[in-house]
PDB file of C-alpha atoms in Angstrom:
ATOM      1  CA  UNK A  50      11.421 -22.616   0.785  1.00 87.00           C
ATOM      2  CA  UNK A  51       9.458 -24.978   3.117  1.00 93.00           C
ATOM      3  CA  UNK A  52       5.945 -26.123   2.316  1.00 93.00           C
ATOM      4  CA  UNK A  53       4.047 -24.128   4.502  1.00 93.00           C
ATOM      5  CA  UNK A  54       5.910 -21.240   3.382  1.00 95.00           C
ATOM      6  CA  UNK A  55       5.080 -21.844  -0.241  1.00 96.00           C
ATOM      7  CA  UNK A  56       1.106 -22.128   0.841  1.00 95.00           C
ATOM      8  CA  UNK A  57       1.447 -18.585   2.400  1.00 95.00           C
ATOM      9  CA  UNK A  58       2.429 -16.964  -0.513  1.00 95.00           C
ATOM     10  CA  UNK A  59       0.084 -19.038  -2.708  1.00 94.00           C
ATOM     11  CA  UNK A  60       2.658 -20.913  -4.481  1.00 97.00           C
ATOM     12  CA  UNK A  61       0.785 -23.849  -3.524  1.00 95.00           C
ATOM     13  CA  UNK A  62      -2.692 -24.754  -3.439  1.00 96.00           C
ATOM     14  CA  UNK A  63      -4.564 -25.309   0.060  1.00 96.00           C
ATOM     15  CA  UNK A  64      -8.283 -25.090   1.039  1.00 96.00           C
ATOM     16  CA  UNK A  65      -7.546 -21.998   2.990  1.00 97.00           C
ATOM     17  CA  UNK A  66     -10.356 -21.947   6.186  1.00 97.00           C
ATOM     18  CA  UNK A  67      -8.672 -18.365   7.472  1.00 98.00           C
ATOM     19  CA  UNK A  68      -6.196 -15.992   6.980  1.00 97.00           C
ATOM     20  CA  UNK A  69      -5.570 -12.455   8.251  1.00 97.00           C
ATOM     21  CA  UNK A  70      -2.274 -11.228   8.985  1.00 97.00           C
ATOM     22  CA  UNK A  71      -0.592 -13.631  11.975  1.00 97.00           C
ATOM     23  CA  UNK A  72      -1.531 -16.557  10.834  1.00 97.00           C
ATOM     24  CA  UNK A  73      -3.097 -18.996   8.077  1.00 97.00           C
ATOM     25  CA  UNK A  74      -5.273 -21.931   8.366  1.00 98.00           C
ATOM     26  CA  UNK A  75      -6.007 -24.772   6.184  1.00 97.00           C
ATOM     27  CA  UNK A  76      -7.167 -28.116   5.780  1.00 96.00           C
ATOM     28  CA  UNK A  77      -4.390 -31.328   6.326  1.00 93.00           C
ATOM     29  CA  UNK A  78      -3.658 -32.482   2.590  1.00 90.00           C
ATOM     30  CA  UNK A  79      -4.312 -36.321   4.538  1.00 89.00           C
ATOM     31  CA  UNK A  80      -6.211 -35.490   7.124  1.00 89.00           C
ATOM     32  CA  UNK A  81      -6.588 -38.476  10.302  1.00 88.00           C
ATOM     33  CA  UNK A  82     -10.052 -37.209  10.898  1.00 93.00           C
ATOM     34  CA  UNK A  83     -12.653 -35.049   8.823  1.00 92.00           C
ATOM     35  CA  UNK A  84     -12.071 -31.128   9.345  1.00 90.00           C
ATOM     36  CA  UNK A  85      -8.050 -31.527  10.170  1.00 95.00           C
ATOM     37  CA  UNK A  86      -7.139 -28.212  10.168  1.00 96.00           C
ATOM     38  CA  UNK A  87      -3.486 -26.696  10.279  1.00 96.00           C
ATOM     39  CA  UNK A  88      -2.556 -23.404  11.995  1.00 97.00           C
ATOM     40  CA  UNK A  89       0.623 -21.975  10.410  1.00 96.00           C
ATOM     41  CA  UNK A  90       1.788 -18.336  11.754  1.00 96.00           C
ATOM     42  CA  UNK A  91       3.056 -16.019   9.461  1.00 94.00           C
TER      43      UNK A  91
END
């Protein structure tokens, strides 16, 4: 299971900025600038 995958189903942890049910947004683990955010559909 990949990564993002495991973040979805809360295997692991993220700072999770919004979720409903298309999609999932979170901050970069090493992010290049302050407030990197990833968008990851479901």
């Amino acid at each position: 299971m990949c990564d993002f995958c495991k973040i979805i189903n809360k295997q692991l942890p993220a700072y999770i900025v919004y979720e409903d049910n298309q999609l999932i947004s979170f901050l970069e683990i090493d992010p290049i600038h302050e407030g990197h955010v990833l968008i990851v559909p479901k």
